[in-house]
Coordinates of C-alpha atoms and ligand atoms in Angstrom, one line a residue:
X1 CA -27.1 2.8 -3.1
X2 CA -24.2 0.4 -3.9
X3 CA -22.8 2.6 -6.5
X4 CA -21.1 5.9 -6.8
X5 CA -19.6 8.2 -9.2
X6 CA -17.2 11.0 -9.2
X7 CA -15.7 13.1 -11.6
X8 CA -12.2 14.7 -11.3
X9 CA -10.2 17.7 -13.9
X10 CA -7.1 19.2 -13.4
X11 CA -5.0 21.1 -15.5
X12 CA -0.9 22.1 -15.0
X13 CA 1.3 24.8 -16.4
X14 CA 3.9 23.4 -19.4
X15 CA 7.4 24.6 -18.6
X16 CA 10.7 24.1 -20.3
X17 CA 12.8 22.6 -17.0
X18 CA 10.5 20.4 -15.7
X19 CA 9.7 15.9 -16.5
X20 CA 6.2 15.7 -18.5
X21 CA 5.2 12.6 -16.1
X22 CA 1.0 11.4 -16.7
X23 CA -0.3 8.7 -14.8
X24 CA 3.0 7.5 -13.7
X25 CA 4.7 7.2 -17.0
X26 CA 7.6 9.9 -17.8
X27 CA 7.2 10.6 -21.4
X28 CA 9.9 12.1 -23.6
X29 CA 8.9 15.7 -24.2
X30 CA 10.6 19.5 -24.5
X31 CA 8.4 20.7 -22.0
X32 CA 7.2 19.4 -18.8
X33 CA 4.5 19.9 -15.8
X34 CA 5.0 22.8 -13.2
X35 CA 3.4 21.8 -9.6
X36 CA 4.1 21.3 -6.2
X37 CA 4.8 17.6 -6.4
X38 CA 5.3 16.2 -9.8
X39 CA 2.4 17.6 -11.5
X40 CA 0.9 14.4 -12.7
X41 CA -2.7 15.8 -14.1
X42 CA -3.7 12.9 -14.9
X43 CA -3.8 11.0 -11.7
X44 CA -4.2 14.4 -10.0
X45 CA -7.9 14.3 -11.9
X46 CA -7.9 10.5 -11.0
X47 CA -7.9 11.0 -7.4
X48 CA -10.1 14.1 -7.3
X49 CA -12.8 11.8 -8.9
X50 CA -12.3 9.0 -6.3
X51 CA -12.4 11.5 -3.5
X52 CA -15.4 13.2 -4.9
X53 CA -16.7 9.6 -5.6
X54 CA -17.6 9.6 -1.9
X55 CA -18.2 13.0 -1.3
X56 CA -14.8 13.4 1.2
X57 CA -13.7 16.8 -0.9
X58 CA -10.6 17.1 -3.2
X59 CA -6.7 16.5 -3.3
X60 CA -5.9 20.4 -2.0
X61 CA -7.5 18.9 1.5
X62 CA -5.5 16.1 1.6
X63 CA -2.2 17.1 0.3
X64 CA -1.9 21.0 0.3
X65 CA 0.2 22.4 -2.0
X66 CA 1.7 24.6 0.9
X67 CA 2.7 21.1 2.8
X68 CA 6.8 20.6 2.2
X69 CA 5.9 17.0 2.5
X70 CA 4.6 17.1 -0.5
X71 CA 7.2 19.0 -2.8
X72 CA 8.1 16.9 -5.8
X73 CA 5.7 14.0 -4.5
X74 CA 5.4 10.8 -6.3
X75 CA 2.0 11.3 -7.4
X76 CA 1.4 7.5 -7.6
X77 CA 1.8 7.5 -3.8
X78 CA -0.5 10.0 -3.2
X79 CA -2.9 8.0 -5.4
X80 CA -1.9 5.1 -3.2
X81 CA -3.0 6.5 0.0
X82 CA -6.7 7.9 -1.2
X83 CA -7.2 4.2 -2.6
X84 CA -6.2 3.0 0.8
X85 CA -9.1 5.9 2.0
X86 CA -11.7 4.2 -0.4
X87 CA -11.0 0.5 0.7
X88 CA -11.5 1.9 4.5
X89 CA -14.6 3.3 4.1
X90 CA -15.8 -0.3 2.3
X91 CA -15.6 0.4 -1.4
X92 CA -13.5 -0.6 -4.5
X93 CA -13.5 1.0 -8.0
X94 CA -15.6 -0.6 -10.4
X95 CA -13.8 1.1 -13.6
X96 CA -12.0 5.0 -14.2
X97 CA -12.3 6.5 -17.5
X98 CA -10.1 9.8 -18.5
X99 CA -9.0 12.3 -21.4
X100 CA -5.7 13.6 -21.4
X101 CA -6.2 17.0 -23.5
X102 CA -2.6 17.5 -24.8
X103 CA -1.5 19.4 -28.0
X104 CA 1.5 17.6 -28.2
X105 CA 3.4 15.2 -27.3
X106 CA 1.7 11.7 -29.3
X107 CA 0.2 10.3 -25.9
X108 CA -1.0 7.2 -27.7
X109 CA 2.2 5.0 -27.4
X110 CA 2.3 5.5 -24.1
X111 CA -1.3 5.2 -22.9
X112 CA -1.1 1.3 -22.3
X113 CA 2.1 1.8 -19.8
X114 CA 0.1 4.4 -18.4
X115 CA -2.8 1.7 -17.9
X116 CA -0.9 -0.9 -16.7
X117 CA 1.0 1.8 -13.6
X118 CA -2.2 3.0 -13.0
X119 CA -3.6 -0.7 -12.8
X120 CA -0.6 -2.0 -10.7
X121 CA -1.2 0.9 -8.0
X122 CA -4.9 0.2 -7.5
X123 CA -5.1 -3.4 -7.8
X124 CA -6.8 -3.4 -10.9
X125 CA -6.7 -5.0 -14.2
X126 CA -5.7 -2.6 -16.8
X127 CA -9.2 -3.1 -18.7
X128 CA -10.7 -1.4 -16.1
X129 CA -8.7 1.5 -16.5
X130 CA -9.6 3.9 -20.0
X131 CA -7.3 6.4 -21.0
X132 CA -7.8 8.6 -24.0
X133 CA -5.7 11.2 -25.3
X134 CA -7.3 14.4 -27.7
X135 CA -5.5 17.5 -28.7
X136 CA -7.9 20.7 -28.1
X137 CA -7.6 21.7 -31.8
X138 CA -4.7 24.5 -30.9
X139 CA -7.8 26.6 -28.8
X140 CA -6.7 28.2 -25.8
X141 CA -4.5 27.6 -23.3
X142 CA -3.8 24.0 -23.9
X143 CA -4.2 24.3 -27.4
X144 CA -1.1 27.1 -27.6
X145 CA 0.3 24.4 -25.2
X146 CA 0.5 26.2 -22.3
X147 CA -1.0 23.1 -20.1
X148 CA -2.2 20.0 -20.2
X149 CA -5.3 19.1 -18.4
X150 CA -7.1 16.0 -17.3
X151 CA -10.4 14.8 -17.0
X152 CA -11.4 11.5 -14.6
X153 CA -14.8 9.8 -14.2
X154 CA -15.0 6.8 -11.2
X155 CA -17.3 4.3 -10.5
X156 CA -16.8 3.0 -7.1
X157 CA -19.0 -0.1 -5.9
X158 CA -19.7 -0.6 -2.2
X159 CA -18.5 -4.2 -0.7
X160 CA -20.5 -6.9 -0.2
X161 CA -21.9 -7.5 3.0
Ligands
LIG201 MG1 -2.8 19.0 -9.8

């Protein structure tokens, strides 16, 4: 089959001393993302669905959260190296689509920058990339904004030849 899909979610603890950094972009917020490396969910749940796109397990097995080399990590690195993995084993993204579930900040002024970081790291165009943002209605943990998770579907298309 020259086509395959992943899905990817991830969801990170809101704290008061930390960036709020989501697919790339650092957003102006009072509270921010606690994780090993910069607790970017949404290109945490990006990479999860390219790595389960092919079957070759999640994140945690390629960048442990108990590595130092990964403390603070530039997320869009990490992202760069499992696209690297994809291209290897002969296949490029046909599109991603996400959700951001967020109770606050307003994600929506941002979600283009987002795109186009996103796009610049993976060699895409921004068109391919879909980002939408949704509060979860003040239920639960992220709705009493104790998180923010993340939600990723890839299409990957095999290479010609
Ligand atoms: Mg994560």
């Amino acid at each position: 089959m020259p086509l395959r899909i992943g899905n990817g979610y991830d969801i990170h603890r809101l704290v008061g001393d930390r960036p709020l950094i989501l697919g790339g972009v650092t957003i102006p917020h009072d509270l921010g993302l606690l994780g090993h490396s910069d607790a970017d969910v949404l290109t945490h749940a990006i990479m999860d669905a390219l790595l389960g796109a092919l079957s070759l397990g999640d994140i945690g097995y390629y960048f442990p959260p108990t590595d130092p080399q990964w403390a603070g990590a530039d997320s869009l690195k990490l992202l760069e190296q499992v696209d690297q993995l994809i291209h290897h084993k002969g296949w490029q993204i046909g599109n991603l689509d996400t959700v951001i579930v967020a109770e606050r900040p307003k994600l929506k002024p941002h979600i283009a920058t987002m795109r186009d970081r996103l796009a610049a790291v993976l060699h895409l165009d921004p068109e391919q990339i879909g980002i939408k943002a949704t509060t979860n209605e003040k239920l639960g943990p992220v709705g009493r904004e104790e998180g923010i998770a993340a939600y990723a579907v890839a299409l990957l298309v095999k290479d010609e030849g």
